[in-house]
Structures are given as structure tokens and as C-alpha cells.
Short mmCIF file of C-alpha atoms and ligand atoms in Angstrom, two decimals:
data_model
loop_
_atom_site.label_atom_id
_atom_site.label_comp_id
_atom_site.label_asym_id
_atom_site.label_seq_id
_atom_site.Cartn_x
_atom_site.Cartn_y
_atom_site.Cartn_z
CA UNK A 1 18.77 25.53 16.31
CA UNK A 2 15.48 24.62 17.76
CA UNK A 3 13.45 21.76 16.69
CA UNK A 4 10.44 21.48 17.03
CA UNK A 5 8.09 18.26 18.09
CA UNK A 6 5.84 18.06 15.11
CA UNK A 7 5.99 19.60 11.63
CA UNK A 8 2.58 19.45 10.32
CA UNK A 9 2.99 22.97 8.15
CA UNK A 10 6.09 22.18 5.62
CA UNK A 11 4.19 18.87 4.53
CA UNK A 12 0.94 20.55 3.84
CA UNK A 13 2.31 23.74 2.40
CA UNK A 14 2.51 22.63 -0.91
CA UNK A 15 -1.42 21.62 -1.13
CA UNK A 16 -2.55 24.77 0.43
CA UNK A 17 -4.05 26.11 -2.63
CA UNK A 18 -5.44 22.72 -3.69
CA UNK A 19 -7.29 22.99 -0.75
CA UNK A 20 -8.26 25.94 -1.11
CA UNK A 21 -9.98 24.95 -4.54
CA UNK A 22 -11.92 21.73 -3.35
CA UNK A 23 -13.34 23.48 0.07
CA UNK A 24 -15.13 26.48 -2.19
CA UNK A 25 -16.43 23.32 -4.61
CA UNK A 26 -17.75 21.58 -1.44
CA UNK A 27 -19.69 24.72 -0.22
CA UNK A 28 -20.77 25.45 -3.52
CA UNK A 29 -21.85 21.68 -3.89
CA UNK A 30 -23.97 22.24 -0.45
CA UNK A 31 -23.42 18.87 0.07
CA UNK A 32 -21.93 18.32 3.49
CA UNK A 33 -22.71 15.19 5.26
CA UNK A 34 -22.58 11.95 3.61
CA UNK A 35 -22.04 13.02 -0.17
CA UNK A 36 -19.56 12.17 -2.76
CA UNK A 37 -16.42 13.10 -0.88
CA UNK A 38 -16.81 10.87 1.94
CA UNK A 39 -18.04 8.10 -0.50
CA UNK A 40 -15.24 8.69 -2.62
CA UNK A 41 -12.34 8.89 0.48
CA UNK A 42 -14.38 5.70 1.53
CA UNK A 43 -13.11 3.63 -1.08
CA UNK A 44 -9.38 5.14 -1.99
CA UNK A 45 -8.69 5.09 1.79
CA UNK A 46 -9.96 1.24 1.63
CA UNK A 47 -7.58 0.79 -1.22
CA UNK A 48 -4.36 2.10 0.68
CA UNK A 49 -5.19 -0.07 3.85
CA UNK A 50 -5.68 -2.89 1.76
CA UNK A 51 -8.87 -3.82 2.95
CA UNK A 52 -12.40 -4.06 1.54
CA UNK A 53 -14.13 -1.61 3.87
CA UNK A 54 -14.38 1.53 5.14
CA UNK A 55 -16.61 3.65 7.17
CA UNK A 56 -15.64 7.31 7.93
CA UNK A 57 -16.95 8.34 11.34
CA UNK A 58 -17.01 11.17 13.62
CA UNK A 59 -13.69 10.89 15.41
CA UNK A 60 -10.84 8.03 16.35
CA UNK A 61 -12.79 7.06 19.76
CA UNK A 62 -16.09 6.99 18.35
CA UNK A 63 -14.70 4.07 15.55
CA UNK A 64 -13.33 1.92 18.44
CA UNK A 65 -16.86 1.80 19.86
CA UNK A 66 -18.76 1.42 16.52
CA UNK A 67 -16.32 -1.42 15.45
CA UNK A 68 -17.05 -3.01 18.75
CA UNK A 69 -20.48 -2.73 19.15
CA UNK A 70 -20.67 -4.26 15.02
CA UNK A 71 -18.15 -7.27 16.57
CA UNK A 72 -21.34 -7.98 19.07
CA UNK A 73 -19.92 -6.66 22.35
CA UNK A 74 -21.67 -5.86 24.64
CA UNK A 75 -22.93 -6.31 28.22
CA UNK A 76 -21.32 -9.01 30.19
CA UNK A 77 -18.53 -8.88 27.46
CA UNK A 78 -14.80 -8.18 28.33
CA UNK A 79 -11.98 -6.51 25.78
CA UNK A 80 -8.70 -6.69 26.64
CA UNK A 81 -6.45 -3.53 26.01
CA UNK A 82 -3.44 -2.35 26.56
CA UNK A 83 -3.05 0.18 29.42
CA UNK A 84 -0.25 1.86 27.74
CA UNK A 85 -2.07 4.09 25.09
CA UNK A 86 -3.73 7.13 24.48
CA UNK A 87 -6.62 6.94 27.39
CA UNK A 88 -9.73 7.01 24.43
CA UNK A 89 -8.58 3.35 23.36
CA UNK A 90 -10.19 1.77 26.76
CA UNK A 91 -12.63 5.01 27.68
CA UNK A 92 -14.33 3.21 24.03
CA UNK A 93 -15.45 0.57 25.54
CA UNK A 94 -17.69 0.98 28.25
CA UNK A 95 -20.06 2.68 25.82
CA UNK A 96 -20.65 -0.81 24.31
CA UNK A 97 -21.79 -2.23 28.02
CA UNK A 98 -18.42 -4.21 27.65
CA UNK A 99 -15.64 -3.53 30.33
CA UNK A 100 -12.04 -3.30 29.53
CA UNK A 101 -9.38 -5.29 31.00
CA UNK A 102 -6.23 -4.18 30.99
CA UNK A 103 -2.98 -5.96 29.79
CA UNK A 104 0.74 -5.37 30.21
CA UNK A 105 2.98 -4.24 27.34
CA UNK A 106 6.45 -5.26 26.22
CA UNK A 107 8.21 -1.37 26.93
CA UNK A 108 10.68 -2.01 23.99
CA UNK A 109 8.43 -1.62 21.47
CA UNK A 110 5.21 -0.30 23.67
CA UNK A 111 3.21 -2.88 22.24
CA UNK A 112 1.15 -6.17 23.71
CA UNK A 113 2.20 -9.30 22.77
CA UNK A 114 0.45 -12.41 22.46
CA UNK A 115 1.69 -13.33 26.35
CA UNK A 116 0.68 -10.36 27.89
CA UNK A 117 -2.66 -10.69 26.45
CA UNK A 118 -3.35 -13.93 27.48
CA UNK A 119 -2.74 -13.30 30.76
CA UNK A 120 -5.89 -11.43 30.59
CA UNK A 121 -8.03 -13.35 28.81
CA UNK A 122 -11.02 -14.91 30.55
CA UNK A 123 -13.91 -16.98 29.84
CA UNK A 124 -16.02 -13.52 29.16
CA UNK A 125 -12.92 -12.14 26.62
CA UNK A 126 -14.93 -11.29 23.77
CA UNK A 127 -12.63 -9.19 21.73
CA UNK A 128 -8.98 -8.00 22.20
CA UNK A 129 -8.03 -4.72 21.10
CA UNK A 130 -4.00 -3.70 20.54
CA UNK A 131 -2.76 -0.29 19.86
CA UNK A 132 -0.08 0.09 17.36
CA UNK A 133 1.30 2.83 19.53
CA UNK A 134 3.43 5.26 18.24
CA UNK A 135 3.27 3.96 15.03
CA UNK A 136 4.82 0.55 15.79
CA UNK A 137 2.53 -2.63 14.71
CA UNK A 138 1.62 -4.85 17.68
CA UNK A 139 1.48 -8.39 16.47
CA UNK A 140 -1.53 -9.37 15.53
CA UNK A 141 -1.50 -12.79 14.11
CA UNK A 142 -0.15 -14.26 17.00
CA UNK A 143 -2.80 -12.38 18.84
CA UNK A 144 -5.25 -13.72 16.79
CA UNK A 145 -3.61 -17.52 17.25
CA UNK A 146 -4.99 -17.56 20.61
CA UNK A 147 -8.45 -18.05 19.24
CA UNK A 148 -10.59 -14.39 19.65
CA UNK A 149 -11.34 -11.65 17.32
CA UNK A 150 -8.62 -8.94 17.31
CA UNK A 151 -9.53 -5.20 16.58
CA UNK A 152 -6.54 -3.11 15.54
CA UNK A 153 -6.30 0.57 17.33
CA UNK A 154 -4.55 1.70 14.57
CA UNK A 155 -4.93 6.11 15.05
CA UNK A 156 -1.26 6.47 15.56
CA UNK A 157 0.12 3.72 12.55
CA UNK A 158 -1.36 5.16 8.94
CA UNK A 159 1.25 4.67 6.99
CA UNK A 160 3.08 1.87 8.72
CA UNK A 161 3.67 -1.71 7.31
CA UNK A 162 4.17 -5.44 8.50
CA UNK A 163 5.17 -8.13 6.44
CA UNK A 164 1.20 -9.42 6.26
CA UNK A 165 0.41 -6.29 5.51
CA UNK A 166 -0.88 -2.45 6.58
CA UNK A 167 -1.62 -1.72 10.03
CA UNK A 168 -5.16 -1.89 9.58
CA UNK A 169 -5.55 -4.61 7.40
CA UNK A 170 -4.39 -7.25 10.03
CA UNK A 171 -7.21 -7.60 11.98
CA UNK A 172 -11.00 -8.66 12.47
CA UNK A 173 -11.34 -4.38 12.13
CA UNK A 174 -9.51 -1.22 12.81
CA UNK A 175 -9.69 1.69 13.73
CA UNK A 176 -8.14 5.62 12.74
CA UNK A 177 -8.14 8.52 13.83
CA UNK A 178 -7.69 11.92 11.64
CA UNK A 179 -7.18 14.16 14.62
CA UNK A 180 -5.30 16.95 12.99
CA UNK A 181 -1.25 16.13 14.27
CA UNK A 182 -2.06 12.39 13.23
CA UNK A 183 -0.32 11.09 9.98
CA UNK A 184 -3.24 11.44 7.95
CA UNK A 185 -4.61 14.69 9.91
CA UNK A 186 -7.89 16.51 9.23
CA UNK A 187 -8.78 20.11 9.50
CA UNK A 188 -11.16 19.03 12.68
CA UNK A 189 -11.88 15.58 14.35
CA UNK A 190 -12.80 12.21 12.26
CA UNK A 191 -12.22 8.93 11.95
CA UNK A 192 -12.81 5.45 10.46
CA UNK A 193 -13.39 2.15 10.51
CA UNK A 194 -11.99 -0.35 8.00
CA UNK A 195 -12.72 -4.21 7.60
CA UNK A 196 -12.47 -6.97 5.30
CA UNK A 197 -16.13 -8.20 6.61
CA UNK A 198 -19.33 -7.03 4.73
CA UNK A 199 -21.28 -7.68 7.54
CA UNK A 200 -19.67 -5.86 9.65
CA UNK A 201 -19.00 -2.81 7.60
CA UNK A 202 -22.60 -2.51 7.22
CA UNK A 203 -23.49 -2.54 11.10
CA UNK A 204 -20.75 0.04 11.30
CA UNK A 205 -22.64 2.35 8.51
CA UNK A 206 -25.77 2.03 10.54
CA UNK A 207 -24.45 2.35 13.71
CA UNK A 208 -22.70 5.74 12.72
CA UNK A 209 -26.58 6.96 11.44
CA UNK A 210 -28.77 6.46 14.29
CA UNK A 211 -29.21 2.75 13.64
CA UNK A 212 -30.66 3.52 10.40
CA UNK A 213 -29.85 1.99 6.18
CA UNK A 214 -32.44 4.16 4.99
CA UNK A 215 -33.07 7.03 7.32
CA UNK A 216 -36.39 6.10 7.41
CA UNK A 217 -37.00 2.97 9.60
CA UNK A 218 -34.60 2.58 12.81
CA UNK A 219 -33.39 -0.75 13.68
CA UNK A 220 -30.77 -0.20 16.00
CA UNK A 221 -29.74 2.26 19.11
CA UNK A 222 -27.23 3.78 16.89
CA UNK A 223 -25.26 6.93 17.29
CA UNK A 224 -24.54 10.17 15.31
CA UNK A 225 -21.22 10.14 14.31
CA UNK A 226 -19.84 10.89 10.99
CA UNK A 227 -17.14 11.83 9.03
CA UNK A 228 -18.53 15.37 6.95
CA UNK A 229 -17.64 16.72 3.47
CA UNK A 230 -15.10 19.57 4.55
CA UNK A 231 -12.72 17.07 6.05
CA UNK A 232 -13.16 13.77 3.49
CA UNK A 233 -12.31 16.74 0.97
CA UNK A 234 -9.30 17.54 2.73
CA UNK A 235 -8.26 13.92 3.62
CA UNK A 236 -8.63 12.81 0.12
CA UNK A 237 -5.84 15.80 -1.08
CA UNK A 238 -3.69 14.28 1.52
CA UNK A 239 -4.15 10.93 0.72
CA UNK A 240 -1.73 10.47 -1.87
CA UNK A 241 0.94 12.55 -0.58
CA UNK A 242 1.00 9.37 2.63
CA UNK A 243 3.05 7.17 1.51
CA UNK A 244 5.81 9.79 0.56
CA UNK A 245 5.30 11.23 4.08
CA UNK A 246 5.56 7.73 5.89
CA UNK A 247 8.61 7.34 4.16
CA UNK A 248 9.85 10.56 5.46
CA UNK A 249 9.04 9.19 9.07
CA UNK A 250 11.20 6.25 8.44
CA UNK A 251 14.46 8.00 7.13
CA UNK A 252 13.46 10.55 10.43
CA UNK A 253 13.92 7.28 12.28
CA UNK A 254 17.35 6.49 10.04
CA UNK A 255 18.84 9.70 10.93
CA UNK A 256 18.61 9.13 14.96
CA UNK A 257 20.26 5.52 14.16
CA UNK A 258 22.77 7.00 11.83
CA UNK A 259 23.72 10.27 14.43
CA UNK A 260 24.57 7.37 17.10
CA UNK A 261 21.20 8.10 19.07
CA UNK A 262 21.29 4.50 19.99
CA UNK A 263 23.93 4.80 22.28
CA UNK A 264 23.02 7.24 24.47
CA UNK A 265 19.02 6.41 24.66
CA UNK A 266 17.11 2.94 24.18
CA UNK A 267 15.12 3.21 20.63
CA UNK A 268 12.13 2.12 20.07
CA UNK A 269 12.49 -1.58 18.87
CA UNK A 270 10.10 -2.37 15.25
CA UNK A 271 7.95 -5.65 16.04
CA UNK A 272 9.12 -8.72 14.60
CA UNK A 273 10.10 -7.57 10.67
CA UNK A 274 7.32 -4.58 11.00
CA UNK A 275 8.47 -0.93 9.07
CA UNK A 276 6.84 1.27 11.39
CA UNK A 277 6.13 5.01 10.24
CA UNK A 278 6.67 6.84 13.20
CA UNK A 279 3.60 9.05 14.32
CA UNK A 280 5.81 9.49 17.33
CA UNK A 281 9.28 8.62 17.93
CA UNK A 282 9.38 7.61 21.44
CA UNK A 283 13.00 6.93 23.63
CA UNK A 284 13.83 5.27 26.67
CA UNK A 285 16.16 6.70 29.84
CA UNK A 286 16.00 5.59 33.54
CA UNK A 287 16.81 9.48 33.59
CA UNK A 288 14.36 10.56 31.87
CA UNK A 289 13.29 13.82 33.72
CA UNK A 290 16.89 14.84 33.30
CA UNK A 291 17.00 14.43 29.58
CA UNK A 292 13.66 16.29 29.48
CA UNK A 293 14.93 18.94 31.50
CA UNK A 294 18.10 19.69 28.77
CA UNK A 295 15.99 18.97 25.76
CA UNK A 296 14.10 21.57 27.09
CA UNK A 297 16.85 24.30 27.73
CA UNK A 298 18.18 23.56 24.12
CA UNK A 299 15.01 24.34 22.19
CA UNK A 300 14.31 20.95 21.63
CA UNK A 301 11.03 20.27 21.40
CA UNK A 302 10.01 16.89 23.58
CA UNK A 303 6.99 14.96 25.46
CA UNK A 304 5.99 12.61 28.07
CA UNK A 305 2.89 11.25 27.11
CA UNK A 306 1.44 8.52 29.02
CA UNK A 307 3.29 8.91 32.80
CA UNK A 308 0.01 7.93 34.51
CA UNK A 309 -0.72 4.80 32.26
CA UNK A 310 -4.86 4.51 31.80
CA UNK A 311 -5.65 1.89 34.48
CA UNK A 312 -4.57 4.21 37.02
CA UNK A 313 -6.82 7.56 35.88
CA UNK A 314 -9.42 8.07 38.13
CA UNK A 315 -12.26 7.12 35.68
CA UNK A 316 -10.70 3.51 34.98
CA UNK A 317 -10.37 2.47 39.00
CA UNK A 318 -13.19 0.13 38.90
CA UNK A 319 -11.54 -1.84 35.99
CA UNK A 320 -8.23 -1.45 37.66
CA UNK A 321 -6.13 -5.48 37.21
CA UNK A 322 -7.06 -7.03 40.55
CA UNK A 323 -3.30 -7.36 41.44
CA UNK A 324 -2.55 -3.65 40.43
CA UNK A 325 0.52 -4.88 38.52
CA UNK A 326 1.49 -4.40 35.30
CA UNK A 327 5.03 -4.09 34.96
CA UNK A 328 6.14 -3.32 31.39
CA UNK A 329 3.56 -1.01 31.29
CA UNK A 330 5.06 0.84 34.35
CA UNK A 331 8.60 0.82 33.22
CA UNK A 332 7.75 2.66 29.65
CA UNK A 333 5.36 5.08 31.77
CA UNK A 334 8.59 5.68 33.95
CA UNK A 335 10.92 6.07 31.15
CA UNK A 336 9.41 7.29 28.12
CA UNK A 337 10.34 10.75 26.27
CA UNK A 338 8.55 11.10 22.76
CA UNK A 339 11.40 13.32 21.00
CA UNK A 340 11.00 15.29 17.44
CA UNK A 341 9.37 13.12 14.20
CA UNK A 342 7.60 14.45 11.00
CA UNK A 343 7.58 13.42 7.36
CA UNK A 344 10.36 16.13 6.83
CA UNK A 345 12.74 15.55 9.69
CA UNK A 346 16.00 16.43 8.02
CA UNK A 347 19.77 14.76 9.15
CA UNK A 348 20.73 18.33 10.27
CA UNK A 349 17.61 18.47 12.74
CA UNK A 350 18.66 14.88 13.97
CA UNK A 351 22.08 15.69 14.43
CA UNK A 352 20.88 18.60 16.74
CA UNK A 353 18.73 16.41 18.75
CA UNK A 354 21.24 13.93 19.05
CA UNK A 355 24.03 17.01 20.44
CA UNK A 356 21.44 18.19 22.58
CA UNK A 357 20.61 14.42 24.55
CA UNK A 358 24.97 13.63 24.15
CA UNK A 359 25.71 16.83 26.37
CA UNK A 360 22.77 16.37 28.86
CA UNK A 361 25.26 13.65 29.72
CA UNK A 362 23.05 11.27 31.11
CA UNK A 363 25.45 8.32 30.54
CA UNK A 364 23.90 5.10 28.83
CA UNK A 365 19.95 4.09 29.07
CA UNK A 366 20.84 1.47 31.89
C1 PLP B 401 -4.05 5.36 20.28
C2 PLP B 401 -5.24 6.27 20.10
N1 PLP B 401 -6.48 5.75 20.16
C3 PLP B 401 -7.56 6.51 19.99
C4 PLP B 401 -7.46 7.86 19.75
C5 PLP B 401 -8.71 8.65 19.66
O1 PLP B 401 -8.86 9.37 18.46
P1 PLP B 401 -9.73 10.70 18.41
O2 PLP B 401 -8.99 11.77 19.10
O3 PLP B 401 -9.88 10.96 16.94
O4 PLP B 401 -11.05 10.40 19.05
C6 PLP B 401 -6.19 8.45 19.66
C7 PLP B 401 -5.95 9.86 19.36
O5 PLP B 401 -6.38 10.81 19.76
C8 PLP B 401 -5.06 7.63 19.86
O6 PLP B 401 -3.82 8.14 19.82
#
């Protein structure tokens, strides 16, 4: 039985004609940028994070740099971030004048921690950005302990908790994406930015409308970037159906544990207490190519995501770490395999995953 990588259909099936519904209201409402449903997704998506603000913007990339550029960075400015992510989480900051500086990650659990960003702090550090990759929650108040604002990449962890809270809520700000096969996935691009700081929300509102409060006098170099009607519509059907669906991540995650996964690949390891809701579920195998190769030949659907970590792609050599070494980040690049996850992974599917890696006979992780 194949299975495939993602399942975004089954979930959504269900609201198909609830969708339906709301997108003729929108068009009929001829309302499509800024209006009620982005006002009104706005404040329920705020509520679910747990925070006081949120901003819906034009896509997950665009919200790092809008969050940053409301945090003050810019020119002269440093932000350290992990080179282990999806490449958009340090291509967001040069837009802001700042440059990134990359940091190591621990590979069990993909994440920084508060060591390997310190070792890249310097006396220009203005911000430091973690990913929760994969849907795992990097720790951020020990991150923050070391004394700089901390900005949450959250676009792969909707959904997942720590015990102080969302991913989202843990931080100075943080950032989402709604790419389409992301937890909470839009019909198109968007974004957001959420934050527990007034201040800040409101530079992020301008910033995302030219510079502008009133669309009449322009105070800042701002940008055009926006969340529109169609999608906060969509998002805002979805919204309530998360939690179930993050749940449905987690017992995903169960049924690899339960089906004896654990011995035959390295799992991805929670952070300290956190209850991640797996956007991705993402193993470990010194023969990884191998594995890849039989997943492949039994229908199983599988990816490598990251192999050439960011702060070796071309367009990040000048920012490259001076000594070239980053160590954890290299092993996970080496030995990563992202393997099937959705809200409706069933014990049956995990059981067929599991056959599939047992008779690539591999042997154990190390
Ligand atoms: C970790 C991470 N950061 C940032 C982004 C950028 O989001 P977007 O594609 O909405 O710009 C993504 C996803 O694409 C991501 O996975």
C-alpha cells in the first residue's frame, strides 16, 4: 500500500462546501483586501496563539522581514539564525540592511539551542531568530536568558505546544507561514505576524501598507504585502478544525513509536517537555540514501529537504561562518529523511512505513 508524504485532501474534504459558501459571499461582498475577513482571522488567530497581536501579511518570508524591520534592525545590525531551515528564514534578512549569521543546530531535535547561539552572538547581535523546524519548538526562554530579543520562525509549528506556551507566543514576535502544505495552509501564499507588543504590531501594520496608518500620509519605506480576503476566508474555516488536526500529527508521531520505528531509525527528539505537532516528521540514518532508495521502491512517499544547509547556497557565501564549520548542522543535512505525516496518518499507514524501512535492512541508525 502506498503512502503518501502529505495528506492535505482527507482533512479538508469535509469543509469543501463550506468553502464553497464563504468564497461566493467574499466576491459578492467585493471586498478583497483588508476587509472584515482578515480583521476577523486577525483576532481568532491571535486568540489560538495566545498572543495579543496579529498582522496577516503577504507570505511566511515577507513576516520575518516585517517583524524585523518593526524590532529596529537594520543596517550594521546582525541576526543570528539557524542554517538548518527552510532557506527564506535567513534570505529575510538582508532586506532589513541586517546580515545573518549563521548558528549550529543540535541534529536531534534540528533545533538551536541557547549554546549554539551564543557562539554567534557578537557585539552587533541585534536579534536572534530560531526556527521551530519541523514542527519541534526550539527553546526560547533560554534563548532569550542570554539577554537579546528572540523572534520565533514559527511557519512549520502551528499547532505545536511548550509548556510556556504556543509556538508563537514565546517570543519578542513570530512569524507563519500559510503556504498551502503548511498546517494551517491557504489556497495561495500568506502569512503573519503575531506579538504581545502594541508597538510593534502597529509598525508591522504599516510596514505591510507602504509605510502608511491612513493611506494618506507615508511615514515609512514600507512594503506591499498583505494577507487578501479569499484566503483569511479560507483560513478562518480551517481555523477551528487545528487543534483536532495537530492532534492527529501527534498520534501520527505515536504510531511510528508504537510500530517500533525507533529501533531501526533515530526519531526526532521533542525539546525539553515541548508537544510538537509534526508539520514534518523527520528521521535520522547514517544510510540514509539507502533507506531513501527502498522507501522509494515501496511506494512510500519520502524527502530530503535541506542536504545543502543555507550557509552553503550560493546566495549566502558572503555571510558564510568564517571557520566554515558548523557541525550539527552538517550531520542532520547528511542524515535526514522527512518520512509520511498528516493530521490523518492512520496505525495501518505507519505500520507500512515501518515494514517498508525494517526490510531495507539498513541495520540500526549508528
Ligand atoms: C521555516 C520556514 N520559514 C519561512 C518560510 C517561508 O514561508 P513562505 O513560503 O510563506 O514565504 C517557510 C516556508 O515556506 C518555512 O518552512
Amino acid at each position: 500500500m502506498p503512502v503518501p508524504l502529505f495528506d492535505p485532501h482527507t482533512p479538508l474534504a469535509p469543509l469543501r462546501e463550506q468553502i464553497d459558501a464563504k468564497l461566493r459571499e467574499v466576491i459578492d461582498g467585493k471586498r478583497f483586501i483588508l476587509g472584515p475577513e482578515v480583521a476577523a482571522f486577525e483576532s481568532e488567530f491571535a486568540a489560538y496563539v495566545g498572543t495579543r497581536h496579529a498582522i496577516g501579511v503577504a507570505n511566511g518570508t515577507d513576516a520575518i522581514t516585517l517583524a524585523l524591520r518593526a524590532m529596529g534592525v537594520g543596517p550594521g545590525d546582525e541576526v543570528v539564525v539557524p542554517s538548518f531551515t527552510f532557506y527564506a528564514s535567513a534570505e529575510a534578512i538582508p532586506p532589513t540592511g541586517a546580515r545573518p549569521v549563521f548558528c549550529d543546530v543540535d541534529p536531534e531535535t534540528f533545533c538551536v539551542t541557547a549554546e549554539t547561539v551564543k557562539a554567534a552572538i557578537t557585539p552587533r547581535t541585534k536579534a536572534v531568530m530560531v526556527v521551530h523546524l519541523f514542527g519541534n519548538v526550539a527553546p526560547v526562554k533560554e534563548i532569550e536568558a542570554l539577554g537579546l530579543p528572540v523572534i520565533e520562525d514559527a511557519a512549520q509549528a502551528i499547532g505545536s505546544r511548550s509548556p510556556t506556551g504556543r509556538a508563537g507566543a514565546l517570543g519578542t514576535a513570530a512569524t507563519l507561514s500559510f503556504f498551502p502544505s503548511k498546517n494551517l495552509g491557504a489556497f495561495g501564499d500568506g502569512g503573519a505576524v503575531v506579538t504581545g507588543d502594541e508597538e510593534l504590531a502597529e509598525r508591522v501594520r504599516m510596514l505591510r501598507f507602504h509605510g502608511s496608518r491612513d493611506k494618506t500620509t507615508f511615514e515609512l519605506i514600507g512594503h506591499n504585502s498583505r494577507l487578501d480576503e479569499m484566503q483569511a476566508a479560507i483560513l478562518r474555516i480551517q481555523l477551528p478544525h487545528l487543534e483536532q488536526w495537530a492532534d492527529g500529527r501527534r498520534r501520527g508521531a505515536q504510531h511510528y513509536r508504537e510500530a517500533g520505528l525507533g529501533e531501526l531509525v533515530d526519531l526526532p527528539v521533542p525539546v525539553g517537555g515541548c508537544e510538537p505537532a509534526w508539520h514534518l516528521y523527520v528521521v535520522r540514518h547514517q544510510r540514509v540514501d539507502d533507506l531513501a532508495a527502498a522507501l522509494g521502491a515501496a511506494g512510500i512517499g519520502h524527502k530530503i529537504y535541506y542536504r545543502v544547509p543555507t550557509h552553503e547556497q550560493p546566495a549566502m557565501r558572503e555571510y558564510a561562518p568564517a571557520n566554515g564549520r558548523l557541525p550539527g548542522t552538517a550531520e542532520a543535512a547528511r542524515t535526514h529523511v522527512a518520512i509520511p505525516m498528516s493530521p490523518v496518518l492512520s496505525r495501518e499507514q505507519a505500520d507500512e512505513v515501518v515494514a517498508a524501512v525494517r526490510d531495507a535492512g539498513l541495520g540500526r541508525p549508528h
